Amino acid sequence: MAAAHPAPAGTGQTIAGALRAAAAALAKAAVPEARRDARVLLEAALAAGPEVTVGDPGRPLGATDAARFRGFIERRRRREPVARIRGRREFWSLPFIVTPAVLDPRPESETVVAAALRHVADRGPRSAILDLGTGSGCLMLALLHELPTAKGLGLDISPAAVIVARRNAEALGLARRAAFVVGSWGEAIAGRFDIVVANPPYIARPAMAGLAPEVVCYDPAIALDGGADGLMAYRALAGCLPRLIRGGGFAVVELGCGQEGAVADLFAQAGLAAVEAVPDLAGHCRVLVLRAGSNQKKIGNRLIPD
Ligand code: GLN
């Protein structure tokens, strides 16, 4: 009989019922924050907001919406991050497109943006910005958004990442001031910049397998893997940053937990002093601000040499 009739428009399920079932399925798969994720994914599936998921719990769920929601919940059960399922992540209060080609922007990386803005204040806004390992473009595009006369160059070794960064620049209305190139760290870059930012891969290879499935299975390995000791990218950066920073300019680099002493030493050997070490909201030293020249800063229990 069923085959002789068109598919029913409804599923017999309400918004509240679908949310309950999805939250239970996620909890059973040990997904943390199961209820919150279920709600965010239902809103994404319906292209609606809390006025529906919270405000209209008795509304029937259509078959197409229900199928899309089931697909999203199945992906989350396999630990794909919510931002990747939605294809969108908010960073610095701006919407970024996220695809499998790029690292999912993290809230702790906003510490890089905040530190750069603090240090640029005394130089006026007409800055040239370089973002090494730009990924989604989130660091540079957040800075361009805040500094309306600045220009930026974003570099990534992954052509697919550069395409995503360009799409983000266009979607955010920043494309006129943003250029992107494919290359390895500073190799392809000539010229000097007022602000250099980088969130390089910094996970020590032996620690990769211990990362959360959301990270190790979905972030590109090339954006995470910092080599045997996690410091490989900082060695490359120490080799090129001194010639890329304009007189009076600075660099802001993100760090993994506990790397501040070793990374500050590497840059000090290249003639760059860590003038500020900035903790993230969890209290981990997340960012070093580096300048050529003489300022000294005690990082951990080491004094960075001149
Ligand atoms: N912050 C990411 C994490 O720890 C790592 C990103 C990176 O290596 N730069 O999950």
PDB file of C-alpha atoms and ligand atoms in Angstrom:
ATOM      1  CA  MET A   1       0.000   0.000   0.000  1.00  0.00           C
ATOM      2  CA  ALA A   2       2.621   2.522   1.093  1.00  0.00           C
ATOM      3  CA  ALA A   3       4.369   2.425  -2.272  1.00  0.00           C
ATOM      4  CA  ALA A   4       1.153   3.429  -4.040  1.00  0.00           C
ATOM      5  CA  HIS A   5       0.944   6.710  -2.142  1.00  0.00           C
ATOM      6  CA  PRO A   6       3.194   9.757  -2.209  1.00  0.00           C
ATOM      7  CA  ALA A   7       5.627  10.021   0.708  1.00  0.00           C
ATOM      8  CA  PRO A   8       3.940  11.614   3.708  1.00  0.00           C
ATOM      9  CA  ALA A   9       4.856  15.251   4.301  1.00  0.00           C
ATOM     10  CA  GLY A  10       5.311  14.765   8.031  1.00  0.00           C
ATOM     11  CA  THR A  11       7.127  12.229  10.143  1.00  0.00           C
ATOM     12  CA  GLY A  12       4.724  12.214  13.057  1.00  0.00           C
ATOM     13  CA  GLN A  13       7.618  13.640  15.052  1.00  0.00           C
ATOM     14  CA  THR A  14       7.586  17.029  16.757  1.00  0.00           C
ATOM     15  CA  ILE A  15      10.529  19.382  17.219  1.00  0.00           C
ATOM     16  CA  ALA A  16      10.697  18.418  20.904  1.00  0.00           C
ATOM     17  CA  GLY A  17      10.493  14.698  20.122  1.00  0.00           C
ATOM     18  CA  ALA A  18      13.213  14.885  17.477  1.00  0.00           C
ATOM     19  CA  LEU A  19      15.461  16.832  19.846  1.00  0.00           C
ATOM     20  CA  ARG A  20      14.941  14.317  22.648  1.00  0.00           C
ATOM     21  CA  ALA A  21      15.735  11.353  20.414  1.00  0.00           C
ATOM     22  CA  ALA A  22      18.807  13.054  18.916  1.00  0.00           C
ATOM     23  CA  ALA A  23      20.183  14.108  22.308  1.00  0.00           C
ATOM     24  CA  ALA A  24      19.757  10.544  23.583  1.00  0.00           C
ATOM     25  CA  ALA A  25      21.535   9.118  20.520  1.00  0.00           C
ATOM     26  CA  LEU A  26      24.447  11.554  20.950  1.00  0.00           C
ATOM     27  CA  ALA A  27      24.703  10.894  24.691  1.00  0.00           C
ATOM     28  CA  LYS A  28      24.801   7.155  23.973  1.00  0.00           C
ATOM     29  CA  ALA A  29      27.762   7.790  21.637  1.00  0.00           C
ATOM     30  CA  ALA A  30      29.466   9.663  24.540  1.00  0.00           C
ATOM     31  CA  VAL A  31      29.317  13.005  22.729  1.00  0.00           C
ATOM     32  CA  PRO A  32      29.818  15.722  25.337  1.00  0.00           C
ATOM     33  CA  GLU A  33      27.127  18.458  25.387  1.00  0.00           C
ATOM     34  CA  ALA A  34      24.672  16.147  23.601  1.00  0.00           C
ATOM     35  CA  ARG A  35      21.594  18.340  24.152  1.00  0.00           C
ATOM     36  CA  ARG A  36      23.288  21.544  23.066  1.00  0.00           C
ATOM     37  CA  ASP A  37      24.730  19.926  19.931  1.00  0.00           C
ATOM     38  CA  ALA A  38      21.343  18.397  19.056  1.00  0.00           C
ATOM     39  CA  ARG A  39      19.715  21.805  19.257  1.00  0.00           C
ATOM     40  CA  VAL A  40      22.399  23.592  17.238  1.00  0.00           C
ATOM     41  CA  LEU A  41      22.237  20.893  14.551  1.00  0.00           C
ATOM     42  CA  LEU A  42      18.441  20.994  14.419  1.00  0.00           C
ATOM     43  CA  GLU A  43      18.618  24.757  13.940  1.00  0.00           C
ATOM     44  CA  ALA A  44      21.133  24.195  11.128  1.00  0.00           C
ATOM     45  CA  ALA A  45      18.956  21.488   9.519  1.00  0.00           C
ATOM     46  CA  LEU A  46      15.876  23.745   9.629  1.00  0.00           C
ATOM     47  CA  ALA A  47      17.769  26.968   8.844  1.00  0.00           C
ATOM     48  CA  ALA A  48      15.895  28.358  11.832  1.00  0.00           C
ATOM     49  CA  GLY A  49      16.721  29.649  15.283  1.00  0.00           C
ATOM     50  CA  PRO A  50      15.616  29.170  18.890  1.00  0.00           C
ATOM     51  CA  GLU A  51      12.206  30.640  18.023  1.00  0.00           C
ATOM     52  CA  VAL A  52      11.511  27.209  16.524  1.00  0.00           C
ATOM     53  CA  THR A  53      13.660  24.785  18.563  1.00  0.00           C
ATOM     54  CA  VAL A  54      12.771  26.368  21.895  1.00  0.00           C
ATOM     55  CA  GLY A  55       9.734  28.494  21.072  1.00  0.00           C
ATOM     56  CA  ASP A  56       7.675  26.009  19.061  1.00  0.00           C
ATOM     57  CA  PRO A  57       8.389  22.530  20.473  1.00  0.00           C
ATOM     58  CA  GLY A  58       5.076  21.035  19.328  1.00  0.00           C
ATOM     59  CA  ARG A  59       5.589  21.886  15.647  1.00  0.00           C
ATOM     60  CA  PRO A  60       5.647  18.804  13.405  1.00  0.00           C
ATOM     61  CA  LEU A  61       8.912  18.028  11.657  1.00  0.00           C
ATOM     62  CA  GLY A  62       8.686  17.589   7.863  1.00  0.00           C
ATOM     63  CA  ALA A  63      10.210  14.520   6.248  1.00  0.00           C
ATOM     64  CA  THR A  64      12.952  16.408   4.385  1.00  0.00           C
ATOM     65  CA  ASP A  65      14.019  18.364   7.463  1.00  0.00           C
ATOM     66  CA  ALA A  66      13.926  15.187   9.551  1.00  0.00           C
ATOM     67  CA  ALA A  67      16.166  13.360   7.080  1.00  0.00           C
ATOM     68  CA  ARG A  68      18.653  16.232   6.979  1.00  0.00           C
ATOM     69  CA  PHE A  69      18.688  16.365  10.804  1.00  0.00           C
ATOM     70  CA  ARG A  70      19.233  12.588  11.043  1.00  0.00           C
ATOM     71  CA  GLY A  71      22.194  12.928   8.666  1.00  0.00           C
ATOM     72  CA  PHE A  72      23.713  15.675  10.840  1.00  0.00           C
ATOM     73  CA  ILE A  73      23.220  13.643  14.034  1.00  0.00           C
ATOM     74  CA  GLU A  74      24.808  10.592  12.429  1.00  0.00           C
ATOM     75  CA  ARG A  75      27.881  12.677  11.529  1.00  0.00           C
ATOM     76  CA  ARG A  76      28.087  14.081  15.072  1.00  0.00           C
ATOM     77  CA  ARG A  77      27.800  10.514  16.448  1.00  0.00           C
ATOM     78  CA  ARG A  78      30.994   9.821  14.498  1.00  0.00           C
ATOM     79  CA  ARG A  79      32.488  12.831  16.329  1.00  0.00           C
ATOM     80  CA  GLU A  80      32.604  15.261  13.444  1.00  0.00           C
ATOM     81  CA  PRO A  81      32.651  18.731  15.041  1.00  0.00           C
ATOM     82  CA  VAL A  82      29.428  20.733  14.879  1.00  0.00           C
ATOM     83  CA  ALA A  83      31.216  23.562  13.041  1.00  0.00           C
ATOM     84  CA  ARG A  84      32.300  21.182  10.278  1.00  0.00           C
ATOM     85  CA  ILE A  85      28.792  19.768   9.918  1.00  0.00           C
ATOM     86  CA  ARG A  86      27.401  23.308   9.633  1.00  0.00           C
ATOM     87  CA  GLY A  87      30.363  24.362   7.447  1.00  0.00           C
ATOM     88  CA  ARG A  88      30.640  27.505   9.511  1.00  0.00           C
ATOM     89  CA  ARG A  89      32.527  28.656  12.610  1.00  0.00           C
ATOM     90  CA  GLU A  90      32.298  31.962  14.407  1.00  0.00           C
ATOM     91  CA  PHE A  91      35.702  33.505  15.187  1.00  0.00           C
ATOM     92  CA  TRP A  92      36.222  37.021  16.536  1.00  0.00           C
ATOM     93  CA  SER A  93      32.427  37.376  16.156  1.00  0.00           C
ATOM     94  CA  LEU A  94      32.760  36.902  12.382  1.00  0.00           C
ATOM     95  CA  PRO A  95      31.342  33.942  10.413  1.00  0.00           C
ATOM     96  CA  PHE A  96      33.989  31.765   8.724  1.00  0.00           C
ATOM     97  CA  ILE A  97      33.468  29.028   6.138  1.00  0.00           C
ATOM     98  CA  VAL A  98      35.123  25.806   7.336  1.00  0.00           C
ATOM     99  CA  THR A  99      35.858  22.866   5.012  1.00  0.00           C
ATOM    100  CA  PRO A 100      37.916  19.680   5.483  1.00  0.00           C
ATOM    101  CA  ALA A 101      40.901  21.585   3.999  1.00  0.00           C
ATOM    102  CA  VAL A 102      41.329  23.923   6.986  1.00  0.00           C
ATOM    103  CA  LEU A 103      41.833  23.849  10.740  1.00  0.00           C
ATOM    104  CA  ASP A 104      38.594  24.605  12.560  1.00  0.00           C
ATOM    105  CA  PRO A 105      39.307  28.039  14.118  1.00  0.00           C
ATOM    106  CA  ARG A 106      39.675  27.817  17.916  1.00  0.00           C
ATOM    107  CA  PRO A 107      38.599  30.397  20.458  1.00  0.00           C
ATOM    108  CA  GLU A 108      42.102  30.403  21.988  1.00  0.00           C
ATOM    109  CA  SER A 109      43.468  31.700  18.672  1.00  0.00           C
ATOM    110  CA  GLU A 110      41.503  34.888  19.307  1.00  0.00           C
ATOM    111  CA  THR A 111      44.308  35.593  21.811  1.00  0.00           C
ATOM    112  CA  VAL A 112      46.614  36.101  18.781  1.00  0.00           C
ATOM    113  CA  VAL A 113      44.266  38.700  17.302  1.00  0.00           C
ATOM    114  CA  ALA A 114      43.849  40.548  20.615  1.00  0.00           C
ATOM    115  CA  ALA A 115      47.621  40.653  21.223  1.00  0.00           C
ATOM    116  CA  ALA A 116      48.315  41.928  17.702  1.00  0.00           C
ATOM    117  CA  LEU A 117      45.743  44.706  18.098  1.00  0.00           C
ATOM    118  CA  ARG A 118      47.264  45.778  21.425  1.00  0.00           C
ATOM    119  CA  HIS A 119      50.719  46.049  19.902  1.00  0.00           C
ATOM    120  CA  VAL A 120      49.662  47.780  16.700  1.00  0.00           C
ATOM    121  CA  ALA A 121      47.983  50.626  18.560  1.00  0.00           C
ATOM    122  CA  ASP A 122      51.107  52.791  18.688  1.00  0.00           C
ATOM    123  CA  ARG A 123      51.873  52.395  14.971  1.00  0.00           C
ATOM    124  CA  GLY A 124      48.617  53.618  13.494  1.00  0.00           C
ATOM    125  CA  PRO A 125      46.296  51.475  11.450  1.00  0.00           C
ATOM    126  CA  ARG A 126      48.023  51.551   8.023  1.00  0.00           C
ATOM    127  CA  SER A 127      49.692  48.218   8.547  1.00  0.00           C
ATOM    128  CA  ALA A 128      50.910  45.462   6.257  1.00  0.00           C
ATOM    129  CA  ILE A 129      49.962  42.104   7.733  1.00  0.00           C
ATOM    130  CA  LEU A 130      51.416  38.680   6.907  1.00  0.00           C
ATOM    131  CA  ASP A 131      49.684  35.476   8.061  1.00  0.00           C
ATOM    132  CA  LEU A 132      51.927  32.418   7.766  1.00  0.00           C
ATOM    133  CA  GLY A 133      49.870  29.221   7.582  1.00  0.00           C
ATOM    134  CA  THR A 134      46.622  31.103   7.120  1.00  0.00           C
ATOM    135  CA  GLY A 135      44.225  28.107   6.870  1.00  0.00           C
ATOM    136  CA  SER A 136      40.700  29.542   6.872  1.00  0.00           C
ATOM    137  CA  GLY A 137      42.243  33.027   6.964  1.00  0.00           C
ATOM    138  CA  CYS A 138      40.702  33.667  10.373  1.00  0.00           C
ATOM    139  CA  LEU A 139      43.659  35.473  12.014  1.00  0.00           C
ATOM    140  CA  MET A 140      44.389  37.840   9.145  1.00  0.00           C
ATOM    141  CA  LEU A 141      40.770  38.506   8.230  1.00  0.00           C
ATOM    142  CA  ALA A 142      39.869  39.311  11.858  1.00  0.00           C
ATOM    143  CA  LEU A 143      42.763  41.803  11.891  1.00  0.00           C
ATOM    144  CA  LEU A 144      41.724  43.342   8.545  1.00  0.00           C
ATOM    145  CA  HIS A 145      38.209  43.681   9.917  1.00  0.00           C
ATOM    146  CA  GLU A 146      39.560  45.605  12.926  1.00  0.00           C
ATOM    147  CA  LEU A 147      42.125  47.703  11.009  1.00  0.00           C
ATOM    148  CA  PRO A 148      40.169  49.240   8.126  1.00  0.00           C
ATOM    149  CA  THR A 149      43.169  50.595   6.207  1.00  0.00           C
ATOM    150  CA  ALA A 150      45.464  47.594   6.681  1.00  0.00           C
ATOM    151  CA  LYS A 151      46.376  45.177   3.903  1.00  0.00           C
ATOM    152  CA  GLY A 152      47.111  41.502   4.338  1.00  0.00           C
ATOM    153  CA  LEU A 153      48.917  38.630   2.687  1.00  0.00           C
ATOM    154  CA  GLY A 154      47.959  35.127   3.740  1.00  0.00           C
ATOM    155  CA  LEU A 155      50.153  32.149   2.902  1.00  0.00           C
ATOM    156  CA  ASP A 156      49.453  28.454   3.159  1.00  0.00           C
ATOM    157  CA  ILE A 157      51.184  25.368   1.816  1.00  0.00           C
ATOM    158  CA  SER A 158      47.778  23.893   0.961  1.00  0.00           C
ATOM    159  CA  PRO A 159      46.158  25.212  -2.245  1.00  0.00           C
ATOM    160  CA  ALA A 160      42.796  23.946  -0.999  1.00  0.00           C
ATOM    161  CA  ALA A 161      43.176  26.012   2.195  1.00  0.00           C
ATOM    162  CA  VAL A 162      44.032  29.132   0.199  1.00  0.00           C
ATOM    163  CA  ILE A 163      40.787  28.700  -1.762  1.00  0.00           C
ATOM    164  CA  VAL A 164      38.833  28.615   1.522  1.00  0.00           C
ATOM    165  CA  ALA A 165      40.678  31.672   2.852  1.00  0.00           C
ATOM    166  CA  ARG A 166      39.840  33.584  -0.362  1.00  0.00           C
ATOM    167  CA  ARG A 167      36.178  32.611  -0.078  1.00  0.00           C
ATOM    168  CA  ASN A 168      36.185  33.878   3.497  1.00  0.00           C
ATOM    169  CA  ALA A 169      37.795  37.176   2.468  1.00  0.00           C
ATOM    170  CA  GLU A 170      35.082  37.625  -0.164  1.00  0.00           C
ATOM    171  CA  ALA A 171      32.228  36.642   2.143  1.00  0.00           C
ATOM    172  CA  LEU A 172      33.463  39.084   4.794  1.00  0.00           C
ATOM    173  CA  GLY A 173      33.842  41.935   2.298  1.00  0.00           C
ATOM    174  CA  LEU A 174      37.622  42.056   2.849  1.00  0.00           C
ATOM    175  CA  ALA A 175      38.848  40.701  -0.498  1.00  0.00           C
ATOM    176  CA  ARG A 176      40.095  44.078  -1.762  1.00  0.00           C
ATOM    177  CA  ARG A 177      42.636  44.246   1.074  1.00  0.00           C
ATOM    178  CA  ALA A 178      43.518  40.541   1.226  1.00  0.00           C
ATOM    179  CA  ALA A 179      45.841  38.561  -1.044  1.00  0.00           C
ATOM    180  CA  PHE A 180      46.700  34.891  -0.693  1.00  0.00           C
ATOM    181  CA  VAL A 181      49.562  32.751  -1.971  1.00  0.00           C
ATOM    182  CA  VAL A 182      50.525  29.095  -1.804  1.00  0.00           C
ATOM    183  CA  GLY A 183      53.955  28.480  -0.320  1.00  0.00           C
ATOM    184  CA  SER A 184      56.039  27.119   2.522  1.00  0.00           C
ATOM    185  CA  TRP A 185      56.499  29.593   5.403  1.00  0.00           C
ATOM    186  CA  GLY A 186      58.651  32.558   4.373  1.00  0.00           C
ATOM    187  CA  GLU A 187      60.277  30.940   1.330  1.00  0.00           C
ATOM    188  CA  ALA A 188      57.997  32.538  -1.244  1.00  0.00           C
ATOM    189  CA  ILE A 189      57.730  35.927   0.474  1.00  0.00           C
ATOM    190  CA  ALA A 190      59.718  39.048  -0.287  1.00  0.00           C
ATOM    191  CA  GLY A 191      59.245  42.338   1.531  1.00  0.00           C
ATOM    192  CA  ARG A 192      58.620  43.302   5.124  1.00  0.00           C
ATOM    193  CA  PHE A 193      55.491  43.535   7.207  1.00  0.00           C
ATOM    194  CA  ASP A 194      54.351  45.478  10.274  1.00  0.00           C
ATOM    195  CA  ILE A 195      52.465  42.538  11.767  1.00  0.00           C
ATOM    196  CA  VAL A 196      53.236  38.870  11.185  1.00  0.00           C
ATOM    197  CA  VAL A 197      50.858  36.334  12.699  1.00  0.00           C
ATOM    198  CA  ALA A 198      51.075  32.543  12.713  1.00  0.00           C
ATOM    199  CA  ASN A 199      49.212  29.642  14.237  1.00  0.00           C
ATOM    200  CA  PRO A 200      51.604  26.912  13.103  1.00  0.00           C
ATOM    201  CA  PRO A 201      51.190  23.163  13.625  1.00  0.00           C
ATOM    202  CA  TYR A 202      52.568  22.508  17.098  1.00  0.00           C
ATOM    203  CA  ILE A 203      51.409  19.091  18.272  1.00  0.00           C
ATOM    204  CA  ALA A 204      54.340  16.735  18.958  1.00  0.00           C
ATOM    205  CA  ARG A 205      53.853  13.751  16.660  1.00  0.00           C
ATOM    206  CA  PRO A 206      53.697  11.183  19.485  1.00  0.00           C
ATOM    207  CA  ALA A 207      50.812  13.174  21.035  1.00  0.00           C
ATOM    208  CA  MET A 208      48.730  13.206  17.832  1.00  0.00           C
ATOM    209  CA  ALA A 209      47.011   9.874  18.522  1.00  0.00           C
ATOM    210  CA  GLY A 210      45.900  11.073  21.965  1.00  0.00           C
ATOM    211  CA  LEU A 211      43.963  14.069  20.630  1.00  0.00           C
ATOM    212  CA  ALA A 212      40.164  14.153  20.757  1.00  0.00           C
ATOM    213  CA  PRO A 213      38.528  12.406  17.765  1.00  0.00           C
ATOM    214  CA  GLU A 214      37.029  15.776  16.752  1.00  0.00           C
ATOM    215  CA  VAL A 215      40.598  17.025  16.236  1.00  0.00           C
ATOM    216  CA  VAL A 216      42.627  14.053  15.033  1.00  0.00           C
ATOM    217  CA  CYS A 217      39.974  12.679  12.665  1.00  0.00           C
ATOM    218  CA  TYR A 218      38.777  15.978  11.178  1.00  0.00           C
ATOM    219  CA  ASP A 219      41.408  18.734  11.348  1.00  0.00           C
ATOM    220  CA  PRO A 220      43.967  18.396   8.537  1.00  0.00           C
ATOM    221  CA  ALA A 221      47.038  16.600   9.930  1.00  0.00           C
ATOM    222  CA  ILE A 222      49.278  19.129   8.202  1.00  0.00           C
ATOM    223  CA  ALA A 223      47.748  21.886  10.363  1.00  0.00           C
ATOM    224  CA  LEU A 224      48.455  19.977  13.604  1.00  0.00           C
ATOM    225  CA  ASP A 225      51.643  17.944  13.179  1.00  0.00           C
ATOM    226  CA  GLY A 226      54.617  19.870  14.541  1.00  0.00           C
ATOM    227  CA  GLY A 227      57.143  17.083  13.972  1.00  0.00           C
ATOM    228  CA  ALA A 228      58.813  14.842  16.548  1.00  0.00           C
ATOM    229  CA  ASP A 229      59.007  17.502  19.288  1.00  0.00           C
ATOM    230  CA  GLY A 230      56.201  19.803  18.080  1.00  0.00           C
ATOM    231  CA  LEU A 231      58.696  22.602  17.346  1.00  0.00           C
ATOM    232  CA  MET A 232      59.479  21.973  13.671  1.00  0.00           C
ATOM    233  CA  ALA A 233      57.387  24.885  12.402  1.00  0.00           C
ATOM    234  CA  TYR A 234      58.938  27.309  14.926  1.00  0.00           C
ATOM    235  CA  ARG A 235      62.394  26.423  13.595  1.00  0.00           C
ATOM    236  CA  ALA A 236      61.211  27.288  10.089  1.00  0.00           C
ATOM    237  CA  LEU A 237      59.657  30.514  11.380  1.00  0.00           C
ATOM    238  CA  ALA A 238      62.824  31.479  13.275  1.00  0.00           C
ATOM    239  CA  GLY A 239      64.674  31.090   9.975  1.00  0.00           C
ATOM    240  CA  CYS A 240      62.471  33.541   8.088  1.00  0.00           C
ATOM    241  CA  LEU A 241      60.742  35.932  10.525  1.00  0.00           C
ATOM    242  CA  PRO A 242      63.726  38.256  11.136  1.00  0.00           C
ATOM    243  CA  ARG A 243      63.804  39.297   7.462  1.00  0.00           C
ATOM    244  CA  LEU A 244      60.008  39.584   7.191  1.00  0.00           C
ATOM    245  CA  ILE A 245      59.389  42.022  10.080  1.00  0.00           C
ATOM    246  CA  ARG A 246      59.688  45.706   9.247  1.00  0.00           C
ATOM    247  CA  GLY A 247      61.611  47.979  11.665  1.00  0.00           C
ATOM    248  CA  GLY A 248      59.252  48.667  14.570  1.00  0.00           C
ATOM    249  CA  GLY A 249      57.058  45.743  13.545  1.00  0.00           C
ATOM    250  CA  PHE A 250      56.363  42.562  15.447  1.00  0.00           C
ATOM    251  CA  ALA A 251      55.217  38.962  15.173  1.00  0.00           C
ATOM    252  CA  VAL A 252      52.543  37.162  17.178  1.00  0.00           C
ATOM    253  CA  VAL A 253      52.748  33.369  17.252  1.00  0.00           C
ATOM    254  CA  GLU A 254      50.442  30.835  18.850  1.00  0.00           C
ATOM    255  CA  LEU A 255      51.922  28.063  20.999  1.00  0.00           C
ATOM    256  CA  GLY A 256      50.990  24.675  22.359  1.00  0.00           C
ATOM    257  CA  CYS A 257      50.786  24.164  26.127  1.00  0.00           C
ATOM    258  CA  GLY A 258      54.174  24.338  27.803  1.00  0.00           C
ATOM    259  CA  GLN A 259      56.131  25.323  24.676  1.00  0.00           C
ATOM    260  CA  GLU A 260      56.800  28.961  25.622  1.00  0.00           C
ATOM    261  CA  GLY A 261      60.320  28.482  26.993  1.00  0.00           C
ATOM    262  CA  ALA A 262      61.595  26.369  24.099  1.00  0.00           C
ATOM    263  CA  VAL A 263      59.937  28.564  21.457  1.00  0.00           C
ATOM    264  CA  ALA A 264      61.209  31.804  23.031  1.00  0.00           C
ATOM    265  CA  ASP A 265      64.728  30.295  23.040  1.00  0.00           C
ATOM    266  CA  LEU A 266      64.471  29.381  19.347  1.00  0.00           C
ATOM    267  CA  PHE A 267      63.434  32.909  18.391  1.00  0.00           C
ATOM    268  CA  ALA A 268      66.005  34.505  20.706  1.00  0.00           C
ATOM    269  CA  GLN A 269      68.733  32.613  18.847  1.00  0.00           C
ATOM    270  CA  ALA A 270      67.379  34.200  15.636  1.00  0.00           C
ATOM    271  CA  GLY A 271      67.501  37.702  17.158  1.00  0.00           C
ATOM    272  CA  LEU A 272      63.825  38.045  18.078  1.00  0.00           C
ATOM    273  CA  ALA A 273      62.951  38.773  21.701  1.00  0.00           C
ATOM    274  CA  ALA A 274      59.683  37.670  23.279  1.00  0.00           C
ATOM    275  CA  VAL A 275      58.350  40.972  24.609  1.00  0.00           C
ATOM    276  CA  GLU A 276      55.072  39.558  25.866  1.00  0.00           C
ATOM    277  CA  ALA A 277      53.700  36.132  26.744  1.00  0.00           C
ATOM    278  CA  VAL A 278      49.905  36.050  26.726  1.00  0.00           C
ATOM    279  CA  PRO A 279      47.742  33.451  28.461  1.00  0.00           C
ATOM    280  CA  ASP A 280      44.490  32.222  26.909  1.00  0.00           C
ATOM    281  CA  LEU A 281      41.237  32.100  28.878  1.00  0.00           C
ATOM    282  CA  ALA A 282      42.193  28.693  30.289  1.00  0.00           C
ATOM    283  CA  GLY A 283      45.387  30.233  31.701  1.00  0.00           C
ATOM    284  CA  HIS A 284      47.809  28.490  29.306  1.00  0.00           C
ATOM    285  CA  CYS A 285      50.566  30.623  27.851  1.00  0.00           C
ATOM    286  CA  ARG A 286      49.142  30.653  24.304  1.00  0.00           C
ATOM    287  CA  VAL A 287      50.892  33.474  22.485  1.00  0.00           C
ATOM    288  CA  LEU A 288      54.322  35.094  22.229  1.00  0.00           C
ATOM    289  CA  VAL A 289      54.802  38.597  20.858  1.00  0.00           C
ATOM    290  CA  LEU A 290      58.232  38.906  19.228  1.00  0.00           C
ATOM    291  CA  ARG A 291      60.244  41.942  18.255  1.00  0.00           C
ATOM    292  CA  ALA A 292      63.691  42.425  16.865  1.00  0.00           C
ATOM    293  CA  GLY A 293      66.078  44.039  19.332  1.00  0.00           C
ATOM    294  CA  SER A 294      66.652  44.462  22.954  1.00  0.00           C
ATOM    295  CA  ASN A 295      63.553  44.113  25.118  1.00  0.00           C
ATOM    296  CA  GLN A 296      63.801  41.227  27.512  1.00  0.00           C
ATOM    297  CA  LYS A 297      61.020  39.199  28.992  1.00  0.00           C
ATOM    298  CA  LYS A 298      61.070  36.431  31.506  1.00  0.00           C
ATOM    299  CA  ILE A 299      59.152  33.489  30.019  1.00  0.00           C
ATOM    300  CA  GLY A 300      58.442  30.756  32.539  1.00  0.00           C
ATOM    301  CA  ASN A 301      61.647  30.601  34.537  1.00  0.00           C
ATOM    302  CA  ARG A 302      63.977  31.594  31.713  1.00  0.00           C
ATOM    303  CA  LEU A 303      65.240  35.035  30.918  1.00  0.00           C
ATOM    304  CA  ILE A 304      65.201  35.612  27.179  1.00  0.00           C
ATOM    305  CA  PRO A 305      68.643  36.887  26.141  1.00  0.00           C
ATOM    306  CA  ASP A 306      69.150  40.105  24.185  1.00  0.00           C
TER     307      ASP A 306
HETATM  308  N1  GLN B   1      44.961  24.289  18.842  1.00  0.00           N
HETATM  309  C1  GLN B   1      44.927  23.031  18.166  1.00  0.00           C
HETATM  310  C2  GLN B   1      44.665  21.936  19.175  1.00  0.00           C
HETATM  311  O1  GLN B   1      45.368  21.822  20.151  1.00  0.00           O
HETATM  312  C3  GLN B   1      46.214  22.741  17.453  1.00  0.00           C
HETATM  313  C4  GLN B   1      46.423  23.693  16.342  1.00  0.00           C
HETATM  314  C5  GLN B   1      47.846  23.799  15.974  1.00  0.00           C
HETATM  315  O2  GLN B   1      48.642  22.838  15.998  1.00  0.00           O
HETATM  316  N2  GLN B   1      48.222  24.971  15.654  1.00  0.00           N
HETATM  317  O3  GLN B   1      43.735  21.202  19.030  1.00  0.00           O
END
